[in-house]
CSV table of C-alpha atoms in Angstrom, one decimal:
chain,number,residue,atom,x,y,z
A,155,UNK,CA,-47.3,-10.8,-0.7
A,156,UNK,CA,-46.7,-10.9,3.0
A,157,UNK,CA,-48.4,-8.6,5.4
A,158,UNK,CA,-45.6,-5.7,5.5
A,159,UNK,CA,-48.4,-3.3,7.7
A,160,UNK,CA,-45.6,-3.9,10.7
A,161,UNK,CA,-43.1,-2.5,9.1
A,162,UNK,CA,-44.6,1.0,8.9
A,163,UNK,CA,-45.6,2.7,11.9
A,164,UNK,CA,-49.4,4.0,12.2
A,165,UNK,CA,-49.2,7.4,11.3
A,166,UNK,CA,-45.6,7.9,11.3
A,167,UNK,CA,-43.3,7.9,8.2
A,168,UNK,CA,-40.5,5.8,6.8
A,169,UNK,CA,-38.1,7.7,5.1
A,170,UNK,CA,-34.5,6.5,2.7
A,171,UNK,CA,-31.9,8.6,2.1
A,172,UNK,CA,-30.0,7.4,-1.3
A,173,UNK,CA,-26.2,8.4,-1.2
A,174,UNK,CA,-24.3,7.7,-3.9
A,175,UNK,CA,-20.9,6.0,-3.3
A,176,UNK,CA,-18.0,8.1,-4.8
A,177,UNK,CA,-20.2,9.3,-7.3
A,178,UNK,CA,-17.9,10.9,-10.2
A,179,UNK,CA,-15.3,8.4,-10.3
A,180,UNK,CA,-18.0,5.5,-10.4
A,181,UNK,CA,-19.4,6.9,-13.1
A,182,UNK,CA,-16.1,6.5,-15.0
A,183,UNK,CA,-15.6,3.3,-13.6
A,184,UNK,CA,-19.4,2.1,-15.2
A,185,UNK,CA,-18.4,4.2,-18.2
A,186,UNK,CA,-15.0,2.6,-19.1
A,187,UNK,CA,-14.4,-0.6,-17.0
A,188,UNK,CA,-11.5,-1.6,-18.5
A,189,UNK,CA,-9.6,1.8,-17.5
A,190,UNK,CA,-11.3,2.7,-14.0
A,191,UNK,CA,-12.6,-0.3,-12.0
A,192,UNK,CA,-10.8,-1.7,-9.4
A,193,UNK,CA,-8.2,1.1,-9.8
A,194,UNK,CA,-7.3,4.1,-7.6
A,195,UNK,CA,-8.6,7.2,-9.4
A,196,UNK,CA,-9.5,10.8,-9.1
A,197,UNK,CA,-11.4,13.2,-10.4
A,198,UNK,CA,-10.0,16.7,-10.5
A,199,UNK,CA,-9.0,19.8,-12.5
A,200,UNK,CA,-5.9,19.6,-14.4
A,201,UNK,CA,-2.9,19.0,-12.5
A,202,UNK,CA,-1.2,21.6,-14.9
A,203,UNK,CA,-3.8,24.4,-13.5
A,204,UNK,CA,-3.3,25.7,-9.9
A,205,UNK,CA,-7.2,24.3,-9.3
A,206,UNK,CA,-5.6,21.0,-9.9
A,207,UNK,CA,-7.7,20.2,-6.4
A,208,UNK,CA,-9.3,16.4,-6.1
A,209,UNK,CA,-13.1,16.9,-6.3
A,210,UNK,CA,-13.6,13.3,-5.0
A,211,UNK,CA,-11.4,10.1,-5.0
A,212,UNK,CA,-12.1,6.6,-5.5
A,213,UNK,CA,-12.3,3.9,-2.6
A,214,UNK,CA,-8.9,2.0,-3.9
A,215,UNK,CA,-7.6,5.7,-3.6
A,216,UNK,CA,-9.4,6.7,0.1
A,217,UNK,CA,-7.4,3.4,1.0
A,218,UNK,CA,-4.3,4.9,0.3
A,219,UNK,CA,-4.5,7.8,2.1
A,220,UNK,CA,-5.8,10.3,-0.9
A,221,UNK,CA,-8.8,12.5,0.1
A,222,UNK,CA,-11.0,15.2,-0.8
A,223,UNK,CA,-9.3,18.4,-1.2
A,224,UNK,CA,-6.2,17.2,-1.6
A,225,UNK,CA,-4.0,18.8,-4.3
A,226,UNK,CA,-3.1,16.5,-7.1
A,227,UNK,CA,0.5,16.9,-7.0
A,228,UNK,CA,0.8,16.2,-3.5
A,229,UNK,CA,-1.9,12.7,-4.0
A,230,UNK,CA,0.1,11.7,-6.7
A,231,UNK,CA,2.9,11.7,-4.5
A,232,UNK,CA,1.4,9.3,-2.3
A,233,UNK,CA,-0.1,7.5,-4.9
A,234,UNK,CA,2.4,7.7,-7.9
A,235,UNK,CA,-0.3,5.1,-10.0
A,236,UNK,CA,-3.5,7.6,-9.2
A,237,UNK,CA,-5.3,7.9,-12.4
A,238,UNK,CA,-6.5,11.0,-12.8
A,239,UNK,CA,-9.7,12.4,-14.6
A,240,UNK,CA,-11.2,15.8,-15.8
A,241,UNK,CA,-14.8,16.2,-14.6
A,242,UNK,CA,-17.2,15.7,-17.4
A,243,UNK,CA,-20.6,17.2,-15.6
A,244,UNK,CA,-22.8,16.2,-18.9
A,245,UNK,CA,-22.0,12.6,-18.1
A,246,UNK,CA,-22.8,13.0,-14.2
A,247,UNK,CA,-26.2,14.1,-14.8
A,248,UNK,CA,-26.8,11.4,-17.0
A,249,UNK,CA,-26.3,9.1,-14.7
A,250,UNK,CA,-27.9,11.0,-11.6
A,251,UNK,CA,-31.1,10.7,-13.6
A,252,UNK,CA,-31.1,7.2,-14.3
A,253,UNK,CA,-30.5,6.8,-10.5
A,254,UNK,CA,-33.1,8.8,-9.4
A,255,UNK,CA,-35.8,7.2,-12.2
A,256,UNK,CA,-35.1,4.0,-10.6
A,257,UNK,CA,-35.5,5.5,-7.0
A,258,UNK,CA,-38.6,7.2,-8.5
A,259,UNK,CA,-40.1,4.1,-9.6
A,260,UNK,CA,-41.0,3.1,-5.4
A,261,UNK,CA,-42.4,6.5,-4.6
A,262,UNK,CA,-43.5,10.4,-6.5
A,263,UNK,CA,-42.3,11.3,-2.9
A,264,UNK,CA,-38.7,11.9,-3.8
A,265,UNK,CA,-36.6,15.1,-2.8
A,266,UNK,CA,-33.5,15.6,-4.8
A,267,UNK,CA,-30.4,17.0,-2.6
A,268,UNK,CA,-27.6,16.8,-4.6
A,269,UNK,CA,-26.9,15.6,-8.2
A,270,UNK,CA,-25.5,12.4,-6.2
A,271,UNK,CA,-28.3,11.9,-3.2
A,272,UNK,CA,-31.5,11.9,-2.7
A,273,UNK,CA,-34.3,11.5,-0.1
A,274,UNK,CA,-37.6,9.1,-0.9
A,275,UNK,CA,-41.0,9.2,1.7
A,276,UNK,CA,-41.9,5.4,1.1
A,277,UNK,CA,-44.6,5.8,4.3
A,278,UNK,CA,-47.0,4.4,1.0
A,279,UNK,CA,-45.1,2.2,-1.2
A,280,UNK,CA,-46.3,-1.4,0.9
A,281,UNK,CA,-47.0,-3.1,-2.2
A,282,UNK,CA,-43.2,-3.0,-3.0
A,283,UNK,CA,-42.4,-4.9,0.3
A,284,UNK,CA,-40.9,-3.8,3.6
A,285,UNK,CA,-38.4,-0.8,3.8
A,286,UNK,CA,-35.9,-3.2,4.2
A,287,UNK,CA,-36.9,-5.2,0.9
A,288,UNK,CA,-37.3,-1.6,-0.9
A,289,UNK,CA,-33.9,-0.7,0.3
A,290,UNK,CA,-31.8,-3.7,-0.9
A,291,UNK,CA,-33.8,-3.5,-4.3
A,292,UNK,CA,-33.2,-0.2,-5.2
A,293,UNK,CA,-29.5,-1.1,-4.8
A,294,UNK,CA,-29.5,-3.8,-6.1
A,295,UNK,CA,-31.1,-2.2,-9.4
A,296,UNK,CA,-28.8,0.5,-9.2
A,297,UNK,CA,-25.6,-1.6,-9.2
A,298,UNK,CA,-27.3,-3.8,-12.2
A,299,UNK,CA,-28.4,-1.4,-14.6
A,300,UNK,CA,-26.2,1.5,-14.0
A,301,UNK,CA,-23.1,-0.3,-12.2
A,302,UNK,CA,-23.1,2.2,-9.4
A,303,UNK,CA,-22.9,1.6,-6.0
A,304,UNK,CA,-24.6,3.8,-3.1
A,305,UNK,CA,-25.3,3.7,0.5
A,306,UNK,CA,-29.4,3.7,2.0
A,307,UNK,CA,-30.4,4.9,5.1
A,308,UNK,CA,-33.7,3.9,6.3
A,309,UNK,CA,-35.2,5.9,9.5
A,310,UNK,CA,-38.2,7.6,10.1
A,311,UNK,CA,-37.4,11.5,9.3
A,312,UNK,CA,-34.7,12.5,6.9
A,313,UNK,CA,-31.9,13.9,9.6
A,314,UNK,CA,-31.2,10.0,10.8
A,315,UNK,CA,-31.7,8.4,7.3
A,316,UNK,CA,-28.8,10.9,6.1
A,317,UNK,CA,-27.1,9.7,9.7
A,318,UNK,CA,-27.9,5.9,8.4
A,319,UNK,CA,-26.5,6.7,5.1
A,320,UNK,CA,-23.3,7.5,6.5
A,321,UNK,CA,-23.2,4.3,8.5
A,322,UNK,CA,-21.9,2.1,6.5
A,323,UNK,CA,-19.5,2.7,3.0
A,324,UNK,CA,-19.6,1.5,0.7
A,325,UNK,CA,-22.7,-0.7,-0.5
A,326,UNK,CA,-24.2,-0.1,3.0
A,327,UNK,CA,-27.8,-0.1,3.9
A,328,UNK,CA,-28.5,1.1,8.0
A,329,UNK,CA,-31.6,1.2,10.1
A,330,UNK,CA,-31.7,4.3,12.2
A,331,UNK,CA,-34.6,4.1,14.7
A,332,UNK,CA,-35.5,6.4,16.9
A,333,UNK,CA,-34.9,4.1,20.0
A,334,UNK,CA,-31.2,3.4,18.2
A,335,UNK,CA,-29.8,7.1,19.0
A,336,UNK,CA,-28.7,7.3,22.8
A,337,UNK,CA,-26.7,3.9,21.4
A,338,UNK,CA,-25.5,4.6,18.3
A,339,UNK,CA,-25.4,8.0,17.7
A,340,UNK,CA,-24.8,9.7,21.7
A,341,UNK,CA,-21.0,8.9,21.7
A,342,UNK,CA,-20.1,10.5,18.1
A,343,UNK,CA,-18.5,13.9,18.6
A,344,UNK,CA,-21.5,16.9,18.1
A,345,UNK,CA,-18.9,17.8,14.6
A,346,UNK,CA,-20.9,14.3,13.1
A,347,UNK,CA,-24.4,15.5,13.5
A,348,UNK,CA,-26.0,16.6,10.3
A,349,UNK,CA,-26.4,20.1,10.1
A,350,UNK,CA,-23.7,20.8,12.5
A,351,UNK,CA,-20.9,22.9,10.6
A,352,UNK,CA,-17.2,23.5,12.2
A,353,UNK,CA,-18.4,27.0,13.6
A,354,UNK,CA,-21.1,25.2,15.8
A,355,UNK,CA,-18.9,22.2,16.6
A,356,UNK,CA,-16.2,24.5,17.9
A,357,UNK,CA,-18.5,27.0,20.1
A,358,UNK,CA,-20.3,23.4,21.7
A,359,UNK,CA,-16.9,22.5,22.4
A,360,UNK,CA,-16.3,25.8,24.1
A,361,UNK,CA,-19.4,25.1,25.8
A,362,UNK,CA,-17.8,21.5,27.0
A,363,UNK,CA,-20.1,20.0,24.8
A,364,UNK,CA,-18.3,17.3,23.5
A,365,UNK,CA,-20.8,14.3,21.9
A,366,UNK,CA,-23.8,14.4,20.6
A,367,UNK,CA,-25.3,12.8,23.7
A,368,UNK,CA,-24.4,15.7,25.5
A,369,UNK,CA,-26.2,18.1,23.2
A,370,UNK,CA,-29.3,16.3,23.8
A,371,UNK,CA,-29.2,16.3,27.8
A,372,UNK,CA,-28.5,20.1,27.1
A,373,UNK,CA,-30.2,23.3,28.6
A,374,UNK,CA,-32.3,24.4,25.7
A,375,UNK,CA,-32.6,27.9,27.0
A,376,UNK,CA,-28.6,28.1,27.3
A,377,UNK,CA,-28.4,26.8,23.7
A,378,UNK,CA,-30.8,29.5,22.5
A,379,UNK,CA,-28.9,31.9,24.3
A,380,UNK,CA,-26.1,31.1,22.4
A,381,UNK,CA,-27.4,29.8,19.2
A,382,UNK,CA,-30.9,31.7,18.9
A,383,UNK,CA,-33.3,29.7,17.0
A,384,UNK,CA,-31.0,27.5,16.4
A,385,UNK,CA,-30.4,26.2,19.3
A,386,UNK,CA,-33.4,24.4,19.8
A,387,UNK,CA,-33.5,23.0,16.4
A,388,UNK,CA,-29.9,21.9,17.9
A,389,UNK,CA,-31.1,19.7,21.4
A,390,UNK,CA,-34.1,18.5,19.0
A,391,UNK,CA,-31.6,16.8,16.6
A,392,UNK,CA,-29.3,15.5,18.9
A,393,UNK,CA,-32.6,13.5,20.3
A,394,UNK,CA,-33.0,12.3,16.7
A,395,UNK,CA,-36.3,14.4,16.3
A,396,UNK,CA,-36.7,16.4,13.2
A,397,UNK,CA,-40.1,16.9,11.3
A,398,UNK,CA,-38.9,18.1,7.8
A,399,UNK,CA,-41.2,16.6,4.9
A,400,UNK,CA,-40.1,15.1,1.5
A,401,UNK,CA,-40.0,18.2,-0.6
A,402,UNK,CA,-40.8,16.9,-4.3
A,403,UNK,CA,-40.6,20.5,-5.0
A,404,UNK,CA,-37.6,22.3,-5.6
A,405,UNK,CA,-37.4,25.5,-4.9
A,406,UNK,CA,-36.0,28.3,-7.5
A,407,UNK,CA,-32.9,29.1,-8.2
A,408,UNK,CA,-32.0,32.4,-6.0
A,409,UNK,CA,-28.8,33.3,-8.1
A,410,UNK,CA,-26.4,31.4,-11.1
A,411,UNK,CA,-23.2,31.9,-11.2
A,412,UNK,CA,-19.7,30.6,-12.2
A,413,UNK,CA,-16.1,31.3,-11.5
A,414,UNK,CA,-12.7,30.9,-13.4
A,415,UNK,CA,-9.6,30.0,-11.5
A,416,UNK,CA,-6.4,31.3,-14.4
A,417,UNK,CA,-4.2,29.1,-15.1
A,418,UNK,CA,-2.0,32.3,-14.8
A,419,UNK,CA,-2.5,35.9,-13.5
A,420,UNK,CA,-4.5,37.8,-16.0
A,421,UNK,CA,-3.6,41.6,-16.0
A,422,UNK,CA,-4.3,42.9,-19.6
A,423,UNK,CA,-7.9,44.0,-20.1
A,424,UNK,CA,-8.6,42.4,-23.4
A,425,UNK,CA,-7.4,38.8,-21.5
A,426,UNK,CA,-10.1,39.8,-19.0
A,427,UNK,CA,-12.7,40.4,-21.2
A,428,UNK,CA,-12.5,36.9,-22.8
A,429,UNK,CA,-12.4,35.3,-20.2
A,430,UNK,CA,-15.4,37.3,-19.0
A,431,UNK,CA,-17.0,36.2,-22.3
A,432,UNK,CA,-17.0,32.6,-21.9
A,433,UNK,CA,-18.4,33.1,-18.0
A,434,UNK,CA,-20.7,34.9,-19.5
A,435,UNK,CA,-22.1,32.8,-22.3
A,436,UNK,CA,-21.8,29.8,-19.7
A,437,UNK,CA,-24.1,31.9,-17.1
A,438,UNK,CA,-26.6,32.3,-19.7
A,439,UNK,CA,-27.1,29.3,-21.0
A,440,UNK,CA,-27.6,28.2,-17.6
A,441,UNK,CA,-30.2,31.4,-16.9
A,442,UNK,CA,-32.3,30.2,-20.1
A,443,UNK,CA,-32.3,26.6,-19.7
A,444,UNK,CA,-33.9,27.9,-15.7
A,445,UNK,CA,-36.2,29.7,-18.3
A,446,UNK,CA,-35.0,33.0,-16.1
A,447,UNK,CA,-33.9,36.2,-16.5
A,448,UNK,CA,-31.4,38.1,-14.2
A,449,UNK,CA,-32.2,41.4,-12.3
A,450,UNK,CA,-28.7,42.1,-11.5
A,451,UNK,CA,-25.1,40.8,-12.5
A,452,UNK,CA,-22.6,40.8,-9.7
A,453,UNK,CA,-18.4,40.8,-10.9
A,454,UNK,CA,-16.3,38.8,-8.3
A,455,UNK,CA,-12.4,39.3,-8.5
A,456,UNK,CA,-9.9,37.0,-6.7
A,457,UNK,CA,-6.1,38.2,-6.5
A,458,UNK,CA,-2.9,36.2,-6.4
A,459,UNK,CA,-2.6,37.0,-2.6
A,460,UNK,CA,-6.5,35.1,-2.6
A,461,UNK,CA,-8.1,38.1,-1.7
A,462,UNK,CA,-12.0,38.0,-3.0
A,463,UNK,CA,-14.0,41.2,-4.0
A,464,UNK,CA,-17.2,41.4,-5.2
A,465,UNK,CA,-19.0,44.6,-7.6
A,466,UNK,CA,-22.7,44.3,-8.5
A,467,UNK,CA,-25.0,45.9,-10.7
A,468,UNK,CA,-28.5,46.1,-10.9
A,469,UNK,CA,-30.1,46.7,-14.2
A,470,UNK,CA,-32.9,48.6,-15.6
A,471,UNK,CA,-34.5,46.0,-17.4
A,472,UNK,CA,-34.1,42.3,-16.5
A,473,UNK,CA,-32.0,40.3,-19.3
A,474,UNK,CA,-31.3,36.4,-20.1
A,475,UNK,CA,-28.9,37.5,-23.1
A,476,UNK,CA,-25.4,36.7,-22.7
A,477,UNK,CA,-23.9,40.0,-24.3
A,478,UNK,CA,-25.8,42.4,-22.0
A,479,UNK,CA,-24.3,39.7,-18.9
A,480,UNK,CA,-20.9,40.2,-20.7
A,481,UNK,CA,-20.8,44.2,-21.2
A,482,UNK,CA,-22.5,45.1,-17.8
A,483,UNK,CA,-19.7,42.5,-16.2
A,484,UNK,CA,-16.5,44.2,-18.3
A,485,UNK,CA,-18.0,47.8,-17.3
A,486,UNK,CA,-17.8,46.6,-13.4
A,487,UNK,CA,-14.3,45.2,-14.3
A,488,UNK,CA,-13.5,48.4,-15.7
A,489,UNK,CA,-14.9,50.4,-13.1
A,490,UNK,CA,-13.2,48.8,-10.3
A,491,UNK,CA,-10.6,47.3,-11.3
A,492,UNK,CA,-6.7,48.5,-12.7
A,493,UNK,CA,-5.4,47.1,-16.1
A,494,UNK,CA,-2.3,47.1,-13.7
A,495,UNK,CA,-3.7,44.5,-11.3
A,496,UNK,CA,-3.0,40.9,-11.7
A,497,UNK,CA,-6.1,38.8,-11.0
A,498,UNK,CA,-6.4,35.1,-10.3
A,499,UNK,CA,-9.9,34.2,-10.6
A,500,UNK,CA,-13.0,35.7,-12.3
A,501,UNK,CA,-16.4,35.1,-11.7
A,502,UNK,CA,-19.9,36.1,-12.5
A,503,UNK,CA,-23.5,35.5,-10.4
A,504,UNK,CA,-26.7,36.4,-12.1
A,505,UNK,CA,-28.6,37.5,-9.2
A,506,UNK,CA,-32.5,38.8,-8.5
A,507,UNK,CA,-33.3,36.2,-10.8
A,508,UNK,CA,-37.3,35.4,-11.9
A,509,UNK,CA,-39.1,33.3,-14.3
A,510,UNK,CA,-39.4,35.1,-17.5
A,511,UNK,CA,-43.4,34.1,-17.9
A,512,UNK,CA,-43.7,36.0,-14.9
A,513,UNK,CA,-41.6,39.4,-16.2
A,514,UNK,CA,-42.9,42.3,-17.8
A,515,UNK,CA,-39.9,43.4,-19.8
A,516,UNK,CA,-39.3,46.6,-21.3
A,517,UNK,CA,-37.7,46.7,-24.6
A,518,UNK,CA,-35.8,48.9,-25.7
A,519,UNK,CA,-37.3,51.3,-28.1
A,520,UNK,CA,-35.2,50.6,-30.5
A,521,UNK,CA,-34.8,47.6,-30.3
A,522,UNK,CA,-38.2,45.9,-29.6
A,523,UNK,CA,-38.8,44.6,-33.4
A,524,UNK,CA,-35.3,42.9,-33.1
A,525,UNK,CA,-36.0,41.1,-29.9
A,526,UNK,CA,-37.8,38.3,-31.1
A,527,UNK,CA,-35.3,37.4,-33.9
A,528,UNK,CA,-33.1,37.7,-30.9
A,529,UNK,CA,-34.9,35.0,-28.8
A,530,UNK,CA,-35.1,32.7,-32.0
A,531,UNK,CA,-31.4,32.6,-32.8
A,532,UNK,CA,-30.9,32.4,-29.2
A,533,UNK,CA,-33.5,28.6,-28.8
A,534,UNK,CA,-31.5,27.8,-32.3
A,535,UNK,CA,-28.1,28.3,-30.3
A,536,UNK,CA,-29.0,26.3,-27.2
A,537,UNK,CA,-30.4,23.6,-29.5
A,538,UNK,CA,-27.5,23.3,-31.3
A,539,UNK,CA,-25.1,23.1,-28.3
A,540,UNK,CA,-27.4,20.3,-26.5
A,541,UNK,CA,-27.4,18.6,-29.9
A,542,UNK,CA,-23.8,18.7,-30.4
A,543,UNK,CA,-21.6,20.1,-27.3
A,544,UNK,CA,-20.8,23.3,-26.0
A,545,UNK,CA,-18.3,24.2,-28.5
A,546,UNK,CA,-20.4,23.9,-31.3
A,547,UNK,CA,-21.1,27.4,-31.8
A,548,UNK,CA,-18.3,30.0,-30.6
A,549,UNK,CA,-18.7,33.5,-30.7
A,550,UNK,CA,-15.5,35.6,-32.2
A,551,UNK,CA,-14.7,37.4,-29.3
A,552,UNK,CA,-13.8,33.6,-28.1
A,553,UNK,CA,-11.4,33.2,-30.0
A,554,UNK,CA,-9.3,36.1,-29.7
A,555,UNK,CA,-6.1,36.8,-32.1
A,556,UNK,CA,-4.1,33.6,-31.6
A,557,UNK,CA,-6.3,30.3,-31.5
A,558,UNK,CA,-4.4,28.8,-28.9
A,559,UNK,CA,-6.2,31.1,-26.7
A,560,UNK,CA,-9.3,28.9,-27.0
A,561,UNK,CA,-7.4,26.1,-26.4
A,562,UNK,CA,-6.7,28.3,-22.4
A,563,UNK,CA,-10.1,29.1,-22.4
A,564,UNK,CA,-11.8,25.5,-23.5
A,565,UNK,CA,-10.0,24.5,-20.2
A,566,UNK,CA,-11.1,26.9,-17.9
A,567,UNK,CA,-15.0,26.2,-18.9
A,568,UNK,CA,-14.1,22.4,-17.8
A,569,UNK,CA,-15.1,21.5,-21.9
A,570,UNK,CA,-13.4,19.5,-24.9
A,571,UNK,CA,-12.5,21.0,-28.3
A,572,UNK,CA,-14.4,19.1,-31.3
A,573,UNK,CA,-11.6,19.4,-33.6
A,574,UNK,CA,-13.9,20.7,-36.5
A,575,UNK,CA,-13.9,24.1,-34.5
A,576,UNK,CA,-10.7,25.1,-34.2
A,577,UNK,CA,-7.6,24.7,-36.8
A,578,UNK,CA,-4.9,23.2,-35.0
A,579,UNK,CA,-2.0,25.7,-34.2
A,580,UNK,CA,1.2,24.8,-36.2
């Protein structure tokens, strides 16, 4: 192999950031070919439900003027051929996976961002080639083995490999040097910097700092004045300086949670309460697969006017069990909310979470000897479930009094009925 030593900077680092080109509807496209490729499509909620919003939209689609965000009935007027698909999560995270194994096979240094991105420290991966070389092969394989197409960023700290990333879409792969900023990056408005939100865009702007070149020629003590800490983290990023390592370390979870938008107002108690019970068997599945348990359980409430409340409770004794989420939620519900109110959305975030080796849980002392028949059935359950879907086991209370409910609710937890579960309503 050629002498690549050139190609990586004496004590400095090389960094890639892997962005995955519309992620969710490529998937569908490398899925089903014959339906999805080449096509404009969508993936969104139902266009029958008022979250009927597009997560993300193929390229075909960007093309024709649909975009994130966008309600369906509105793209579909643009775009009367838009196909449009239901999310299917268990299928993204198969794929993000096989991504990142591929990504994972040029360096252990990989950080995981997003199900769909990721960042790789390849400062020691010279027997693969130069980063250039790495680059185009890790797309390459991607495209081959999982027909996916993403974007690379090469650059030598994470803030300008995302930058690079973004340079070229689809199927792009950028160089993003340090000596590249004042001409590539200085004339883009300070709104395209990474990190920069719309807040911070708007107050530079009030500050007649327009580009990001003018954030970098900056007073630092003016931005800190304004900004705090920030503000120097601010001019330091704008010069394309910014020391963050690799993390191949996640950190923990700080809270789980999951909300419901109705498909109509809810105002009867008992329609809360199973809706309340699906939230909270999703949340706990989630908790236990974290192997977690949750010190508190917060409630949130949205109304039809898009108000957004929030009631929490802390409890006694930290719990990963999906009944004690589900009555400490309805007794908030019932506690601070009317059975006269319409809501539109429910929600509810397991909070003070921590890993159950580490917790010392009191059990209840009359309950203690059931506990571990409890924990039993509960691994059976989640085995069962990752075996064979998420409907494969459905508690009662699910179902309610007419089974056409279940039908509501299989939608609002973004799932598909198995049709050995449920008797079809006449």
């Amino acid at each position: 192999m050629k002498d690549v030593s050139a190609y990586y900077p004496a004590g400095g680092r090389v960094i890639l950031h892997v962005d995955m080109n519309a992620f969710y509807c490529s998937v569908h496209a490398a899925e089903e070919p014959e339906k999805y490729k080449g096509v404009p499509t969508a993936v969104a909620g139902s266009s029958e439900l008022r979250k009927g919003v597009i997560v993300t939209c193929s390229y075909e689609a960007r093309r024709l003027g649909i975009s994130t965000g966008m309600v369906v009935q509105q793209a579909r007027r643009i775009c009367p051929q838009l196909i449009v698909i239901q999310p299917d999560f268990h299928l993204y995270r198969r794929y993000s996976k096989a991504f990142m194994s591929i990504a994972y096979s040029y360096t252990p240094m990989l950080e995981a961002t997003s199900i769909d991105e990721c960042y790789l420290d390849i400062s020691g991966s010279k027997q693969f080639g130069t980063p250039m070389e790495i680059a185009e092969e890790i797309q390459r394989r991607v495209e081959d083995e999982l027909g996916l197409p993403c974007s690379i960023g090469v650059a030598p700290n994470k803030l300008l490999a995302k930058m690079a990333s973004d340079l070229k879409k689809p199927r792009g792969i950028s160089i993003l040097r340090l000596r590249d900023v004042p001409n590539i990056l200085w004339n883009l408005p300070c709104g395209q910097l990474f990190g920069v939100g719309r807040k911070t865009a708007d107050k530079l702007l009030q500050m007649n700092i327009r580009t990001i070149g003018q954030l970098a020629k900056a007073d630092e003590h003016m931005l800190v004045g304004v900004f705090g800490v920030t503000g120097s983290w601010l001019k330091l990023a704008a010069n394309g300086i910014n020391h963050s390592p690799v993390s191949t370390e996640r950190e923990p979870n700080k809270s789980i949670g999951h909300t419901t938008t109705l498909p109509m107002d809810v105002v009867k108690l008992e329609e809360a309460q199973r809706v309340l019970l699906n939230i909270s068997d999703q949340v706990a599945r989630r908790l236990r697969r974290h192997g977690m348990l949750a010190g508190g359980i917060q409630l949130t409430i949205r109304t039809p006017d898009m108000k957004t409340f929030t009631r929490s409770q802390v409890r006694s004794t930290p719990t990963e069990s999906a009944e004690d989420i589900y009555k400490e939620a309805c007794a908030l519900y019932r506690r601070h909310w009317g059975e006269d109110k319409p809501v539109r959305l429910l929600g509810i975030t397991l909070q003070q979470l921590i890993p159950k080796e580490e917790a010392a849980v009191q059990m209840d002392l009359f309950e203690y000897q059931d506990q571990p028949k409890k924990e039993s059935l509960l691994k059976t359950m989640d085995a069962l479930r990752d075996k064979f879907g998420e409907n494969a086991i459905l508690t009662a209370g699910m179902l309610g009094d007419d089974p056409s409910v279940l039908l509501r609710n299989s939608k609002l937890r973004g799932t598909s009925l198995q049709k050995d579960n449920l008797p079809t309503p006449e």
